[in-house]
Coordinates of C-alpha atoms in Angstrom, one line a residue:
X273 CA 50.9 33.3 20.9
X274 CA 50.1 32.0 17.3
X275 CA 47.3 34.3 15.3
X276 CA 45.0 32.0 14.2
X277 CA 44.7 32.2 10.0
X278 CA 42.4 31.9 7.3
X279 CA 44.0 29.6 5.1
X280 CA 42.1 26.4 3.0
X281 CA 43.0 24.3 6.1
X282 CA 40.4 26.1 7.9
X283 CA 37.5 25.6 5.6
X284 CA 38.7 22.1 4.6
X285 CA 38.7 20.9 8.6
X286 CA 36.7 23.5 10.7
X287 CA 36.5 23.1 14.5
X288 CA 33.1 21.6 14.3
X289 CA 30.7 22.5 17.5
X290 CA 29.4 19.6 19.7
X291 CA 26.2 18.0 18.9
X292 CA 26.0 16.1 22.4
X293 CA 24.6 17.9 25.7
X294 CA 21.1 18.5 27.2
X295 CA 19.5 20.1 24.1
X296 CA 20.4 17.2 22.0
X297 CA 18.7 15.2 24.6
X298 CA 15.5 17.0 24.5
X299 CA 15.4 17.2 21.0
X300 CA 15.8 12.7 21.0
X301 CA 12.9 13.0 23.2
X302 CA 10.8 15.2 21.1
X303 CA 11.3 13.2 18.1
X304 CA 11.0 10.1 19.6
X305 CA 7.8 11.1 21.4
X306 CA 6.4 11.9 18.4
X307 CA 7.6 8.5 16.6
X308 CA 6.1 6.8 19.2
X309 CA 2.6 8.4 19.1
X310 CA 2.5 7.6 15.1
X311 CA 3.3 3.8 15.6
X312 CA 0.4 4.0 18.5
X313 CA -1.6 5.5 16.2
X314 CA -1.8 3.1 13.6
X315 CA -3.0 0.3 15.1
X316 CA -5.5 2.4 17.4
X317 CA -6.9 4.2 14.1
X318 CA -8.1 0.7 13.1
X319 CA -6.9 1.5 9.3
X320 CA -5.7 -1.4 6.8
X321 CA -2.7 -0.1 4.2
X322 CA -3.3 2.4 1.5
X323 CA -3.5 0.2 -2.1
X324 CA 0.0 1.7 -2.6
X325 CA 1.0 0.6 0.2
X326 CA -0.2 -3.1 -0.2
X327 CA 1.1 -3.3 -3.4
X328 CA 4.9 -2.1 -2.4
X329 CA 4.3 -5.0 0.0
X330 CA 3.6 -7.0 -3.1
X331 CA 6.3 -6.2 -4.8
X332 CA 8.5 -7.2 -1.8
X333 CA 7.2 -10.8 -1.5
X334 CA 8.7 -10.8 -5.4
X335 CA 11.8 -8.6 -5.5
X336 CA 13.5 -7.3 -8.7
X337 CA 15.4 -4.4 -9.8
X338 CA 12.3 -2.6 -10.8
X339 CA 8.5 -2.1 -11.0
X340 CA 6.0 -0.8 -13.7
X341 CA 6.0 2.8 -12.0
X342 CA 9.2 2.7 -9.6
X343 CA 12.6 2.2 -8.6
X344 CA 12.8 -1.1 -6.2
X345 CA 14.7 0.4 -2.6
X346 CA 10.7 0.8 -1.6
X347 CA 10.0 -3.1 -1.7
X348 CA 13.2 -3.3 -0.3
X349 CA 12.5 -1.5 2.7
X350 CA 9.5 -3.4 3.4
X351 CA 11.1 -6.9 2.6
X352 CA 13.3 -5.5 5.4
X353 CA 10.7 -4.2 7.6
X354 CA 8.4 -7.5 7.5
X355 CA 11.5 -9.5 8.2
X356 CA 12.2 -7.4 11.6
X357 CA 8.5 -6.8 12.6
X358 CA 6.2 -9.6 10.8
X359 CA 3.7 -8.3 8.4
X360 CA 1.0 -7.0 10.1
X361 CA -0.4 -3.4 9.0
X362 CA 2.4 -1.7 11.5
X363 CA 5.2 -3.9 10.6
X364 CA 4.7 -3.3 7.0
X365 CA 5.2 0.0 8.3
X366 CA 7.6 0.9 10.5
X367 CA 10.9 0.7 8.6
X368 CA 9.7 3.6 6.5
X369 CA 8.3 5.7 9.0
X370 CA 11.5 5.4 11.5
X371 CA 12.8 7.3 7.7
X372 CA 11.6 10.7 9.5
X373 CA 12.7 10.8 12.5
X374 CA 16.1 9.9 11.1
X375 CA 15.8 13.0 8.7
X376 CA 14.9 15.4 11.2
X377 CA 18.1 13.9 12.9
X378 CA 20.1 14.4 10.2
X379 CA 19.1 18.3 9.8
X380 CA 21.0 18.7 12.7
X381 CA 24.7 17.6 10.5
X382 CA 23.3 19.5 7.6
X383 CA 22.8 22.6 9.8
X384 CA 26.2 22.3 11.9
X385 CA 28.2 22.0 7.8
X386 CA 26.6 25.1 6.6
X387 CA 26.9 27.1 9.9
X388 CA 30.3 25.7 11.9
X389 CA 29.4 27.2 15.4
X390 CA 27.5 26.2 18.3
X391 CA 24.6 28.8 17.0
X392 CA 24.3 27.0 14.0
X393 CA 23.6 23.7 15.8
X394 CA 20.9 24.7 17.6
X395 CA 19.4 25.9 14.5
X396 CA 19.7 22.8 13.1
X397 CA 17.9 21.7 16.8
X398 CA 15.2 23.7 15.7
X399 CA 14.6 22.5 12.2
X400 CA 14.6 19.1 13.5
X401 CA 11.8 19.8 15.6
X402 CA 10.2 21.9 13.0
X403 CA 10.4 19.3 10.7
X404 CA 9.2 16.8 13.0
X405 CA 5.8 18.3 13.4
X406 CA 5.1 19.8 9.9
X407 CA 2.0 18.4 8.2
X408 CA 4.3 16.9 5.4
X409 CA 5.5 14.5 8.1
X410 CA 2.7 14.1 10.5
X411 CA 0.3 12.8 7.7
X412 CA 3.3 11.1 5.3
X413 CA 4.8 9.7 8.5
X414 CA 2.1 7.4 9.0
X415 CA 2.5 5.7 5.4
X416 CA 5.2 3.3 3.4
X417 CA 5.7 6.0 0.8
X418 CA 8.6 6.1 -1.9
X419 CA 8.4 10.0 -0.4
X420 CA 10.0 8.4 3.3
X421 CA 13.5 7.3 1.2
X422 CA 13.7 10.1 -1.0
X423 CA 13.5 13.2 2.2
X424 CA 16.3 11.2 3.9
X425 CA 18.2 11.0 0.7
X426 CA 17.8 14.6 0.0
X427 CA 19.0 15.8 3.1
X428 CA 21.7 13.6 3.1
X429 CA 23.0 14.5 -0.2
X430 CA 22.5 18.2 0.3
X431 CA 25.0 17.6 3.7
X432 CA 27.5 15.7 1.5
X433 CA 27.3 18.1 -2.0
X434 CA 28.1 21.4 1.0
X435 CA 31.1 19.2 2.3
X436 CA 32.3 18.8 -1.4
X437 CA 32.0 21.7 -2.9
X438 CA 33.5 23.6 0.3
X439 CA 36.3 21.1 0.4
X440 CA 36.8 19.1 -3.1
X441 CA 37.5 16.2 -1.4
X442 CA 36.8 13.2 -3.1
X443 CA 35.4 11.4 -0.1
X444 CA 32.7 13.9 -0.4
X445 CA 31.8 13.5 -3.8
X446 CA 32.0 10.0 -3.8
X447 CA 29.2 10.4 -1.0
X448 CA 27.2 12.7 -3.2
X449 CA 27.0 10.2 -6.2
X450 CA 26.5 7.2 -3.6
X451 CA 23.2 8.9 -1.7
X452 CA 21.9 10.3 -5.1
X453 CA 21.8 7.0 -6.1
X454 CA 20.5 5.1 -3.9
X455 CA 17.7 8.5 -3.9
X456 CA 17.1 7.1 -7.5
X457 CA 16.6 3.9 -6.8
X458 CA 14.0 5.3 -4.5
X459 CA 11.7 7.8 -6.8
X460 CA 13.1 9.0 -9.6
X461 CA 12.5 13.0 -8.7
X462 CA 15.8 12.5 -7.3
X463 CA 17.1 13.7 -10.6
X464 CA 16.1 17.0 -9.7
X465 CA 18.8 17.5 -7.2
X466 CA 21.0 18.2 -10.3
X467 CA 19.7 21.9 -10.3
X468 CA 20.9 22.1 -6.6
X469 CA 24.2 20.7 -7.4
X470 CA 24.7 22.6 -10.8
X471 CA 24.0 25.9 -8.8
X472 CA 26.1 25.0 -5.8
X473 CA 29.5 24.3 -8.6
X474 CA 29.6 27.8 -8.8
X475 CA 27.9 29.4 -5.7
X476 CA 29.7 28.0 -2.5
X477 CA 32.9 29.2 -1.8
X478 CA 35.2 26.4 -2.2
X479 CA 39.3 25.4 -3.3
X480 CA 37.9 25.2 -6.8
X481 CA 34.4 26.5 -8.7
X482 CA 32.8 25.2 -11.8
X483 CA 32.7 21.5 -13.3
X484 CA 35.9 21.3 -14.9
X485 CA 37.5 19.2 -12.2
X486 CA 37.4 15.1 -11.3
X487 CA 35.2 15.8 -8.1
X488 CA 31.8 16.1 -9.4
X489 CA 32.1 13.7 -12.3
X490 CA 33.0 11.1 -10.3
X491 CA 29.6 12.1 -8.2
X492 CA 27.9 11.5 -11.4
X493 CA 29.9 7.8 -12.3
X494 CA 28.7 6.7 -8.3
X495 CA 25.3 8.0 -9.2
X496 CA 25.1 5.9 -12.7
X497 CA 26.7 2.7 -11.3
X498 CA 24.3 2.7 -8.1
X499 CA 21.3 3.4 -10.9
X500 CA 22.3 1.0 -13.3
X501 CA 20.6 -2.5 -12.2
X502 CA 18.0 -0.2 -12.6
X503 CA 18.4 0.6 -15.7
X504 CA 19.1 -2.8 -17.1
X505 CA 15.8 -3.8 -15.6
X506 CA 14.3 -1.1 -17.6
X507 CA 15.9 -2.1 -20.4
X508 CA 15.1 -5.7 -20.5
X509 CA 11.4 -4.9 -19.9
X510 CA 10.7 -2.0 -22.5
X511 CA 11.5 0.9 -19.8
X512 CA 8.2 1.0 -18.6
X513 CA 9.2 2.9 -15.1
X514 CA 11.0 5.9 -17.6
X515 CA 7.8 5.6 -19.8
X516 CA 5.4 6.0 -16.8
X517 CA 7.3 8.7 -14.9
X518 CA 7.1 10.9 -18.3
X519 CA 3.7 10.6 -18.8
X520 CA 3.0 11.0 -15.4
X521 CA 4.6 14.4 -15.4
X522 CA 3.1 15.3 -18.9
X523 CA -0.4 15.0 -18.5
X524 CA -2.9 14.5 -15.7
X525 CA -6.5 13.4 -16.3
X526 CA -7.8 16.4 -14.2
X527 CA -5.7 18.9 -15.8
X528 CA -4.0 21.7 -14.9
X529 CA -4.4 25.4 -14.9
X530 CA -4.0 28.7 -12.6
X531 CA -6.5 27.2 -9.7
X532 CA -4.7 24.0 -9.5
X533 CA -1.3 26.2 -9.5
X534 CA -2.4 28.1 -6.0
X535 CA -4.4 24.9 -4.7
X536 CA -0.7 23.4 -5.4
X537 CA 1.4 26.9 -3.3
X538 CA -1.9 26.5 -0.7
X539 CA -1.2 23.0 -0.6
X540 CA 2.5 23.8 0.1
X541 CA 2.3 26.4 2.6
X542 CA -0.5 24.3 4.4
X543 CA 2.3 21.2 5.0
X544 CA 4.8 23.5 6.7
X545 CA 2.2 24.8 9.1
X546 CA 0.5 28.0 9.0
X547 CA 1.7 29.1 12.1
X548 CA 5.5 28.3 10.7
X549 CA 5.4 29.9 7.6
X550 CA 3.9 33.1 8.9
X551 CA 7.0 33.2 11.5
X552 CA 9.2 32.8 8.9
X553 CA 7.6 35.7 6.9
X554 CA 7.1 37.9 9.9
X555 CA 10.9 37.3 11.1
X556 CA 12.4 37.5 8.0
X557 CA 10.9 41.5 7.3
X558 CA 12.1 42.2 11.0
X559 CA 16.1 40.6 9.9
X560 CA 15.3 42.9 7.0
X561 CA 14.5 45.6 8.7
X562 CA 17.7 45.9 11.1
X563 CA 18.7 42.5 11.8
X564 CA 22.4 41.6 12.1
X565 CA 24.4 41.4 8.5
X566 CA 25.2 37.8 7.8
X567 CA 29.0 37.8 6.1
X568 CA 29.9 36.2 2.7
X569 CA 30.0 32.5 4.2
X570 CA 26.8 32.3 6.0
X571 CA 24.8 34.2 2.9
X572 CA 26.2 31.6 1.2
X573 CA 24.5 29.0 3.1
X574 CA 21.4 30.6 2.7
X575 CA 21.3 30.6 -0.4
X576 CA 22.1 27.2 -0.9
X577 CA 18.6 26.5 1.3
X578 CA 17.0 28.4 -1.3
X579 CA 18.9 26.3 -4.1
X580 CA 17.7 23.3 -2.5
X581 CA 13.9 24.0 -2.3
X582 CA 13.1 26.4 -4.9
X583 CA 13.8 24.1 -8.0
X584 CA 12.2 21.4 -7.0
X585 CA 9.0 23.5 -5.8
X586 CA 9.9 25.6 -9.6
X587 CA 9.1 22.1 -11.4
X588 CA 6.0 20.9 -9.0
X589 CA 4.6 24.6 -10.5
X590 CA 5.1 24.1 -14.0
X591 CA 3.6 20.7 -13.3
X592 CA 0.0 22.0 -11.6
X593 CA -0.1 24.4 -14.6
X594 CA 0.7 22.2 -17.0
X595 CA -1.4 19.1 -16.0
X596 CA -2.2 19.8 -12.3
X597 CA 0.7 18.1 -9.6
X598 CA 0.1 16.4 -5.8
X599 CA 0.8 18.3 -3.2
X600 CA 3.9 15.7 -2.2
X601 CA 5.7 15.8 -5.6
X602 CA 7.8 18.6 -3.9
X603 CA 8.3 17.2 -0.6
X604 CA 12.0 16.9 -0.6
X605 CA 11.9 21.4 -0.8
X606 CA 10.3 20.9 3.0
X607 CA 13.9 20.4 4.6
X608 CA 14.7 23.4 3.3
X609 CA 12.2 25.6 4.1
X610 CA 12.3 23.7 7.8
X611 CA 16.2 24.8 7.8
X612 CA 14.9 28.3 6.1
X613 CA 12.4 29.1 8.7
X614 CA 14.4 27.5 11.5
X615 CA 17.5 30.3 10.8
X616 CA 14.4 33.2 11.9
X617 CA 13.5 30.7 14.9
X618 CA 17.0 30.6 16.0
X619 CA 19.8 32.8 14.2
X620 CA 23.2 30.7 14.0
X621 CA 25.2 33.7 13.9
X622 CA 23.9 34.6 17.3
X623 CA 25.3 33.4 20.5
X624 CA 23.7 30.7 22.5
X625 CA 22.9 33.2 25.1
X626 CA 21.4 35.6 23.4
X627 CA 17.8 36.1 23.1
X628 CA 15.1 34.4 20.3
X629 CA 12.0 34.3 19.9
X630 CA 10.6 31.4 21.7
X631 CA 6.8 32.2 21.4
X632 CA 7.2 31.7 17.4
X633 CA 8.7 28.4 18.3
X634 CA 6.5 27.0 20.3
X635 CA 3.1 28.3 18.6
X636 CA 4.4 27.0 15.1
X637 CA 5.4 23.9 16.7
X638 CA 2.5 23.3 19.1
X639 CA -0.1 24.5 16.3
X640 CA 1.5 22.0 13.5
X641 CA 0.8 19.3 16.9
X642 CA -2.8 20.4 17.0
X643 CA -4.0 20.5 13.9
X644 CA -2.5 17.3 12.6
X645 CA -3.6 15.4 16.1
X646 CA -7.0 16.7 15.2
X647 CA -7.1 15.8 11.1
X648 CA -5.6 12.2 12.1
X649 CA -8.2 11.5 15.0
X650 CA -11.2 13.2 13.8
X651 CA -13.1 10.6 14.1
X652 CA -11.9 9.7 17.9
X653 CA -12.9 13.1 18.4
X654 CA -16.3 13.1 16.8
X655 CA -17.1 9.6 16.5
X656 CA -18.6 7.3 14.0
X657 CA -21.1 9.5 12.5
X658 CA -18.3 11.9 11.0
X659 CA -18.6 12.8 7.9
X660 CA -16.1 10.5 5.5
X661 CA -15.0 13.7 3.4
X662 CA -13.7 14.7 7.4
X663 CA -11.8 11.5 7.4
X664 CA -8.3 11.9 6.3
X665 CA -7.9 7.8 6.5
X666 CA -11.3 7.0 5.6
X667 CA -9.6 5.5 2.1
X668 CA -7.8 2.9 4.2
X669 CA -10.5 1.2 6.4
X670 CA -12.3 -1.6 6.0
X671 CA -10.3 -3.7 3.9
X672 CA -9.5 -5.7 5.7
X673 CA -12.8 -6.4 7.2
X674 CA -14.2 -6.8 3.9
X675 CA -11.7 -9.6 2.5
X676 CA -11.9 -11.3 6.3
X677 CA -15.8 -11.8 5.2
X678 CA -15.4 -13.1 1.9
X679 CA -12.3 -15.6 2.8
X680 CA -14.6 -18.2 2.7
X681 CA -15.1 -17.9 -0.9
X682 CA -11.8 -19.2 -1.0
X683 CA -11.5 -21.8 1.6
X684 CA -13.8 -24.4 -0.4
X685 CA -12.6 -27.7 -1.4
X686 CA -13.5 -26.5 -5.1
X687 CA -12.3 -23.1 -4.8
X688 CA -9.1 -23.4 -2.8
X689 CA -5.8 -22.9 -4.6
X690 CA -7.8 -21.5 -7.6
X691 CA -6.2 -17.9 -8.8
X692 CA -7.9 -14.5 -7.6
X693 CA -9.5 -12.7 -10.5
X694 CA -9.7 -8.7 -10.2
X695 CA -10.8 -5.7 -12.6
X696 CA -8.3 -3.6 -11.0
X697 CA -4.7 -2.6 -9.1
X698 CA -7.3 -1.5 -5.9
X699 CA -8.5 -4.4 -5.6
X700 CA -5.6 -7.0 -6.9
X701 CA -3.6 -5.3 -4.1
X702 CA -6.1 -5.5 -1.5
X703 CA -6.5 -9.1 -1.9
X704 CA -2.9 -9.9 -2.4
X705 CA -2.3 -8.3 1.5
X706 CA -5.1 -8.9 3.1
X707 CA -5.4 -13.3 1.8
X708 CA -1.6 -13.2 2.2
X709 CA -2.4 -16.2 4.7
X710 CA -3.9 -18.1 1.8
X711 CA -0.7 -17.6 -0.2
X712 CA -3.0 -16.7 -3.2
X713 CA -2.5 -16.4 -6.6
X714 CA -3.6 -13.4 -7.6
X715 CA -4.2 -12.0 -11.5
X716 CA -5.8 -8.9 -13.6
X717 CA -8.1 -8.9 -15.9
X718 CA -7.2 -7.5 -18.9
X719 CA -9.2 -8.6 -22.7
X720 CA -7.5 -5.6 -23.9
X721 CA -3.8 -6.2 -23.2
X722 CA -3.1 -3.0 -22.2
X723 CA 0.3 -1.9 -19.9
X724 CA -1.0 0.7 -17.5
X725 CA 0.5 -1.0 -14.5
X726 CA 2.7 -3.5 -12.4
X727 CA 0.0 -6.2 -13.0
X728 CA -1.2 -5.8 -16.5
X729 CA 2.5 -6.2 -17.3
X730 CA 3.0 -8.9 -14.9
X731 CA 0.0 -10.9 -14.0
X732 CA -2.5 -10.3 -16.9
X733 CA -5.2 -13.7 -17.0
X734 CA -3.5 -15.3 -20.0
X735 CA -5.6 -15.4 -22.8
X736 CA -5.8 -19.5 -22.8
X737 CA -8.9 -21.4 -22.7
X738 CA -10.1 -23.5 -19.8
X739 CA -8.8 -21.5 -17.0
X740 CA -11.1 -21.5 -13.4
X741 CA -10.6 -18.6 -11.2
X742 CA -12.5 -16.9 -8.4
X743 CA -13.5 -13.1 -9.6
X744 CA -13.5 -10.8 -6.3
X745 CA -15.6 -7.3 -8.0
X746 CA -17.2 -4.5 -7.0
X747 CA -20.1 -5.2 -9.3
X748 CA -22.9 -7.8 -8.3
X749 CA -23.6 -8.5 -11.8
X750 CA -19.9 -9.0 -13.9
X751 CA -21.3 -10.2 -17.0
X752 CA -18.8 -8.8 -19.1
X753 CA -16.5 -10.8 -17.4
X754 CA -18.9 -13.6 -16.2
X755 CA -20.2 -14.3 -19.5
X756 CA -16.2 -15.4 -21.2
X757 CA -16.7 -18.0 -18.9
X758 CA -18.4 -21.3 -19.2
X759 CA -20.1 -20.7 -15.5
X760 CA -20.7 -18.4 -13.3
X761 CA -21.8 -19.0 -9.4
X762 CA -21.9 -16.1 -6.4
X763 CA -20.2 -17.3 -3.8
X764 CA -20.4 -14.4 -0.9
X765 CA -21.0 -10.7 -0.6
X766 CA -19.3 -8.7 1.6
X767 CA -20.3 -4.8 3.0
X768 CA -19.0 -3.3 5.3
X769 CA -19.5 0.7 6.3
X770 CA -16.5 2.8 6.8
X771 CA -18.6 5.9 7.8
X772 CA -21.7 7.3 8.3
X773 CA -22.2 7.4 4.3
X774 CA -19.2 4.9 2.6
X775 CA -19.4 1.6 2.6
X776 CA -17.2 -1.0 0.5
X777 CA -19.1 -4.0 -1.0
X778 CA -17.4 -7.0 -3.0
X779 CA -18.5 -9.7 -4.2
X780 CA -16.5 -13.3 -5.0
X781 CA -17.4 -15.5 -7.9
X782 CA -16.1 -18.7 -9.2
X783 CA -15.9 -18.8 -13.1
X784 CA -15.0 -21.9 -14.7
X785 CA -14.1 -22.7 -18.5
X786 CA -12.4 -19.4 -19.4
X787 CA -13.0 -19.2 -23.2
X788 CA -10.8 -16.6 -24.2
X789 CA -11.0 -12.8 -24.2
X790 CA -10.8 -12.6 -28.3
X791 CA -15.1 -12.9 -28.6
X792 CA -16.3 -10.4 -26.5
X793 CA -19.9 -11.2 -25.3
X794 CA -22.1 -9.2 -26.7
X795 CA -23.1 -6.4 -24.6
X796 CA -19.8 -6.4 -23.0
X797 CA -18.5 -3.0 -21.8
X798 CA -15.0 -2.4 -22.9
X799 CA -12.0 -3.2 -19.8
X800 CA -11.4 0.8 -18.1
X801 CA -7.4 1.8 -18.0
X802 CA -6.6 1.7 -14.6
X803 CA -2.9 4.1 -14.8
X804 CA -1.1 3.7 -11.9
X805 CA 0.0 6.7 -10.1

């Protein structure tokens, strides 16, 4: 009989544990269950796209390398998604939410790489189904987010960078620089995987430690090269995306502080689930307390979990001190806290038969269920008099209504084929999406010739005389815009309620004779800065 030993071979090619059988079933179930019930929901919820939303849509009917304040695999997604699906609200849609279900899927690999045994894939079982459910997901998962892209990538680069550093294959490392890349080209907070892999260089066992070695510069080269039509784009365009991101991250015009810091850790615990996060806690003093040792290896991969969620959520804190920080801009830290949490839920070091704590497991995931079920269908629930600061998607109906009301502002003989005239990237967006039927043209308004966004860089009303357009506003009296113009007629208003105290009203103009934004009429209030987020 040959004694089985411990030599490189073994960690380079480990006899990896199944990932088939009946719990792998259930768990395709679960997820898809849940997939399902978010593309039900979206139609049934009656909601239009978020403005961010219609304006990644946008920016996919004009692809480039770039936008004012991202990376371009977000327009991409959605170019591919309205190809497959049409572009209604869901198929805008659905590409970028199928990007969760596929994460929680690919928890499972991460889960089997860090702990090789049949244990550790049915941790990585119950991540997935953690993850599935968290509020992070359940309210993200309904949205085309840059957020969707940048999980997936995450979690895929974190699987790769284990495989590397554990082996120094180049395979792997060439996968590291590939999915980092691509992560870039998706929101830019990629770059902050660099603290996870600088850590992991030196704190996963491996054939070799440290950066003095081909491996992980070539992972740098794939991420540069898969970055760089970025870049160029930048370049050629004044680097407006690495301009934005900065000040984005440097100041906040609701500032930051110690109560936006623990709204920020609230915020955080809140989209991992109460119920999750105090299972995690409560198992993690009883491992403490007399649970079995972990060895060298599977310490290891915890702390690489850690090194995968506390940097990121280390730079969102600085951020909510400094100048306050969404509760999203640490999303990415969510797979490892799911994995984290998931190793209380269901040890990997134990044997499949032995016994976990299933109650945990199914209150966190049933309560995460609940609560998000009842946040996203309040108003199913308690119908249309709910309050709108109860309606978590309040911001996303109506639109269309509104714009279906005024279309026939634009479908005179005098007004048709005449460009769309806004104040603002809410409303430029909006009309964009919603007359996408028209094919209109649509343009900002902008006397002062600022760059705050896409459109002020790209579709600013050029300063030339003569122009006619049709001005869609929030105000019923524009004469600060009105009154550059030779005439001014009100075609249609348009309200319509969104709840029991909201309402959005427009109203579309047609302006003829443009003179010019360089005499302002007197009275005029100066054009507002509408940043982009």
């Amino acid at each position: 009989m040959t004694t089985p030993t411990t030599t490189s071979k073994t960690t380079t090619a480990p006899q990896w544990p199944g990932m088939g059988g009946a719990s792998m079933w259930m768990l395709l179930a679960f997820v898809g269950a849940l997939f399902a019930y978010r593309l039900w929901l979206v139609p049934h919820s009656g909601i239009s796209l978020f403005f961010d939303e219609a304006q990644y849509w946008d920016w996919s009917e004009h692809l480039a390398w770039g936008y004012f304040s991202k990376p371009p695999l977000i327009a991409g997604l959605i170019w591919l998604s309205t190809h497959l699906f049409g572009d209604s609200v869901l198929g805008v849609k659905a590409v970028v939410m199928a990007l969760y279900p596929i994460t929680a899927l690919s928890m499972v690999g991460l889960a089997r790489a860090l702990w090789p045994t049949e244990g550790g894939v049915r941790t990585g079982m119950v991540a997935a189904a953690l993850f599935a459910t968290i509020p992070t997901v359940a309210l993200m998962g309904l949205f085309a987010s840059t957020d969707a892209p940048l999980i997936l990538c995450w979690t895929l680069a974190s699987w790769a960078l284990w495989r590397a550093q554990a082996t120094d294959q180049l395979r792997y490392w060439v996968a590291v620089g590939v999915v980092c890349g691509i992560g870039l080209l998706g929101k830019y907070t990629m770059a902050a995987f660099a603290l996870t892999a600088l850590w992991t260089l030196w704190g996963v066992p491996g054939p070799r430690r440290g950066i003095l070695r081909a491996g992980p510069w070539v992972a740098i080269v794939m991420a540069a090269l898969m970055l760089s039509p970025n870049l160029i784009w930048n370049a050629h365009n004044g680097f407006p995306t690495l301009h934005h991101t900065a000040e984005l991250t440097t100041s906040s015009n609701r500032g930051g502080g110690v109560v936006p810091t623990l709204v920020f850790l609230a915020g955080q615990a809140l989209m991992l689930g109460p119920v999750a996060v105090l299972a995690g806690l409560w198992l993690l003093r009883r491992s403490a307390n007399g649970g079995v040792a972990g060895t060298a290896p599977t310490k290891a991969s915890y702390h690489f979990l850690w090194a995968m969620s506390l940097p990121l959520q280390a730079i969102a804190v600085v951020q909510a001190f400094h100048a306050d920080a969404h509760v999203n801009w640490a999303a990415p830290s969510m797979v490892g806290f799911c994995l984290l949490i998931a190793s209380r839920l269901s040890r990997p070091e134990l044997p499949l038969a032995a016994v976990r704590p299933r109650g945990w497991l199914i209150a966190a995931l049933a309560s995460n269920i609940v609560l998000t079920s009842a946040v996203l269908q309040a108003r199913d629930i308690a119908g249309p008099t709910l309050p709108s600061r109860l309606d978590a998607m309040v911001r996303m109906r109506g639109w269309q209504e509104v714009f279906t009301q005024l279309a026939p502002a634009i479908e005179q003989a005098d007004t048709r084929g005449l460009p769309v005239l806004t104040e603002s990237r809410l409303l430029i967006t909006h009309a964009a999406y919603n007359w996408r039927q028209h094919g209109v043209q649509t343009v900002i308004w902008n006397p002062q010739r600022t760059v705050n966004n896409h459109y002020e860089l790209t579709r600013s009303l050029p300063n030339q005389a003569g122009a006619d357009v049709v001005l869609v506003t929030e105000s019923s009296d524009p004469a600060g815009i009105a009154q550059r113009f030779a005439s001014s007629t009100l075609l249609r208003s348009a309200k319509v309620a969104v709840g029991p105290d909201r309402f959005i009203e427009l109203h579309a103009f047609v302006l003829r004779g443009f003179k010019g934004y360089d005499t302002p009429p007197n009275g005029a209030q100066p054009a507002r800065r509408d940043n982009e987020d």
